[in-house]
Tab-separated table of C-alpha atoms in Angstrom:
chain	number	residue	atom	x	y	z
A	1121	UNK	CA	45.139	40.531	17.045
A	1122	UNK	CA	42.553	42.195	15.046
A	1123	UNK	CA	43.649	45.546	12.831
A	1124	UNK	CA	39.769	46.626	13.174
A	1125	UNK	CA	36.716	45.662	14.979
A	1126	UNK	CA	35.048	44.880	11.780
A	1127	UNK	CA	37.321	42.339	11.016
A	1128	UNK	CA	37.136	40.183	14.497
A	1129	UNK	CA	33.477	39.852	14.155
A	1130	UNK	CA	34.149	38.831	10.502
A	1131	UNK	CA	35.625	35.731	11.907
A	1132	UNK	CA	34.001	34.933	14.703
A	1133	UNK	CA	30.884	34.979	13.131
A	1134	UNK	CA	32.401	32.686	9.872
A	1135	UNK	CA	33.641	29.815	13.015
A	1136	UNK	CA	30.219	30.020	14.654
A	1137	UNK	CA	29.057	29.143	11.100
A	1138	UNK	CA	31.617	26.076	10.141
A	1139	UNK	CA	28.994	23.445	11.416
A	1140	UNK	CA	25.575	24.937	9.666
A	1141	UNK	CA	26.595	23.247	6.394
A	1142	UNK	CA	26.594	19.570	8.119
A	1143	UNK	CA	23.640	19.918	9.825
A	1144	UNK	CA	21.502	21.231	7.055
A	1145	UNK	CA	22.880	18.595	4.781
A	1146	UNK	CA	22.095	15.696	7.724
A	1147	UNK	CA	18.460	16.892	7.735
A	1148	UNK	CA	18.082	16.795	4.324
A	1149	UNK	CA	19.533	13.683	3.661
A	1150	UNK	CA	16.948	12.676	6.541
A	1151	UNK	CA	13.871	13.731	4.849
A	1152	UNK	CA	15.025	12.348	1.882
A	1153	UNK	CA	15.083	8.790	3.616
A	1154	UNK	CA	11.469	9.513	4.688
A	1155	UNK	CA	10.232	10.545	1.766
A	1156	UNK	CA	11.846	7.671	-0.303
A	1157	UNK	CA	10.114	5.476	1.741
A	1158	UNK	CA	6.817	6.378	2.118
A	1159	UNK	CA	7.059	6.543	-1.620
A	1160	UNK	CA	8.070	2.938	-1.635
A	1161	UNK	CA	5.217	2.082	0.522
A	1162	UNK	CA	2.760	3.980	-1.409
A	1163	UNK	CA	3.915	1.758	-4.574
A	1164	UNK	CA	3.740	-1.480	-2.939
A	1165	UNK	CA	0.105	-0.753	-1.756
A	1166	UNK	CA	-0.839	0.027	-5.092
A	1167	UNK	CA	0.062	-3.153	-6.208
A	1168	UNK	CA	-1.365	-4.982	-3.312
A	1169	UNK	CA	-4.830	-3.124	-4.190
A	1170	UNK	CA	-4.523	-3.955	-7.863
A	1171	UNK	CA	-3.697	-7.529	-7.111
A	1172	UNK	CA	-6.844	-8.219	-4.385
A	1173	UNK	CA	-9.237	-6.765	-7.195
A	1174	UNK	CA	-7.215	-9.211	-9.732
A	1175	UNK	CA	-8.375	-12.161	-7.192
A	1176	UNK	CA	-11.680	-10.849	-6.455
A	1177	UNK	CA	-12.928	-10.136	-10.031
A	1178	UNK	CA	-11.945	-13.739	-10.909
A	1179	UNK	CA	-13.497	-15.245	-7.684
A	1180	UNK	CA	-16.791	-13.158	-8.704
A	1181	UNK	CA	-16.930	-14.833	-12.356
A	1182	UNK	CA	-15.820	-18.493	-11.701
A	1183	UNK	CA	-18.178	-18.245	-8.363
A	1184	UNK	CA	-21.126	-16.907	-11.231
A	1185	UNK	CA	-20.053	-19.887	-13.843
A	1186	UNK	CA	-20.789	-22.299	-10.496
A	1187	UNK	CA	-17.117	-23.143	-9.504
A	1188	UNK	CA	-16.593	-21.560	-6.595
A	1189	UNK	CA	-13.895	-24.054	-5.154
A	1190	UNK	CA	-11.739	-23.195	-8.191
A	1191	UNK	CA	-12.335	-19.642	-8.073
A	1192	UNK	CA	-11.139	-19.910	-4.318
A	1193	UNK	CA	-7.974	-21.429	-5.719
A	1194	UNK	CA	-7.299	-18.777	-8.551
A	1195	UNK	CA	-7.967	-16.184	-5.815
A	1196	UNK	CA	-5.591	-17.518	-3.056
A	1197	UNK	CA	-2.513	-17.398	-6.061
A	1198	UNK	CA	-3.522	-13.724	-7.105
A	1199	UNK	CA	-3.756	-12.739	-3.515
A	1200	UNK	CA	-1.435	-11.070	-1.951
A	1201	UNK	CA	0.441	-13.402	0.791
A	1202	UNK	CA	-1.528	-13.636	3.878
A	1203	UNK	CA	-4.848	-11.876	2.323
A	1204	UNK	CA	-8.288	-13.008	3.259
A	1205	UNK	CA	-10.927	-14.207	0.353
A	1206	UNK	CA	-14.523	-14.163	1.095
A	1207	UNK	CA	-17.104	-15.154	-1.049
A	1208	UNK	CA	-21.105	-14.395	-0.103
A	1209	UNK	CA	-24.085	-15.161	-2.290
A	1210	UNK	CA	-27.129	-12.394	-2.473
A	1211	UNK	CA	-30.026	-13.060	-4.144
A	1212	UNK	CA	-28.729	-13.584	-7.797
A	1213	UNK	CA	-25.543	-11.997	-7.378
A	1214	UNK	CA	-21.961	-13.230	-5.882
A	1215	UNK	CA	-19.935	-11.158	-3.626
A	1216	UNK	CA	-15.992	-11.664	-4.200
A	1217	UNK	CA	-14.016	-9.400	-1.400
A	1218	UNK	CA	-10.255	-10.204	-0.806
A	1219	UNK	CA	-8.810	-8.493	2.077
A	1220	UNK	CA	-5.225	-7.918	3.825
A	1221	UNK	CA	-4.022	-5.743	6.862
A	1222	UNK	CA	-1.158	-3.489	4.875
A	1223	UNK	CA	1.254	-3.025	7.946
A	1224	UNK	CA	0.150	-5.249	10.597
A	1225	UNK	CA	0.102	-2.863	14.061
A	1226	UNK	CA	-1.637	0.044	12.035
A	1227	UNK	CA	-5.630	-0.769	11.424
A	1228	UNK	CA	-5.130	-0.430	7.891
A	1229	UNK	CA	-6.194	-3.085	5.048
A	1230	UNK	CA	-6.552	-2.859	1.541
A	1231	UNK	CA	-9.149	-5.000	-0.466
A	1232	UNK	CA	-11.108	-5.284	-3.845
A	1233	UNK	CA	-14.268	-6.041	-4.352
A	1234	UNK	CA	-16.267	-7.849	-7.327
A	1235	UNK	CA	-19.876	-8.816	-7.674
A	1236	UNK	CA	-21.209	-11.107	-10.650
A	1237	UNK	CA	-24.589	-12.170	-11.713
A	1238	UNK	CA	-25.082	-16.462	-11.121
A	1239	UNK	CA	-25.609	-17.457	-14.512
A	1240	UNK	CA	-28.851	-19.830	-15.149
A	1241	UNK	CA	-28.230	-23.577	-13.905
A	1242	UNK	CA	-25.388	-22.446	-11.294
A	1243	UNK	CA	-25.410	-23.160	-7.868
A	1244	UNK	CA	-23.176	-22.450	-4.872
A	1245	UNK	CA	-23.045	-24.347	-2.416
């Protein structure tokens, strides 16, 4: 047995503490996870943003120059897979806007958007 009171408690209380060390480690290793990939996610939308401005931008100027079936070509390879390219003429002006839904059962989409002035003699059909 124990020589003093002090003592006992001593040890119990060091047992009850034995699994502390696992659990804290478990959580942490948890939020780690989490945080690694919403960090991942974060990059990968960046680049999908970056490359739908890429495909709008040259949409908006080969659109402007009067070749907007080519510039809906260029567009659809910058795009990012499965991204939607619109093209809408105001006035004097073209409209590029390329679209996609970044995780599908969450409303949220990413897009760029370009506008160009037609240059003199173009025409869209």
């Amino acid at each position: 047995m124990c020589e003093s009171r002090d003592r006992c408690a001593g040890r119990q209380r060091a047992g009850a503490d034995l699994g502390a060390v696992t659990v804290e480690a478990a959580l942490a290793l948890c939020s780690l996870a989490v945080f690694l990939a919403v960090a991942v996610a974060a990059v990968v939308a960046v680049a999908a943003s970056i490359r739908c401005i890429d495909a709008a931008r040259e949409l908006a100027r080969l659109a402007a120059r009067g070749e907007p079936d080519r510039g809906r070509i260029v567009a659809a390879a910058l795009a990012p897979t499965g991204a939607r390219v619109e093209l809408v003429r105001r006035d004097d002006l073209v409209v590029a806007e390329v679209s996609r839904e970044l995780v599908h059962p969450l409303p949220l989409r990413i897009s760029g958007r370009a506008v160009a002035a037609l240059e003199p003699g173009a025409t869209l059909p």
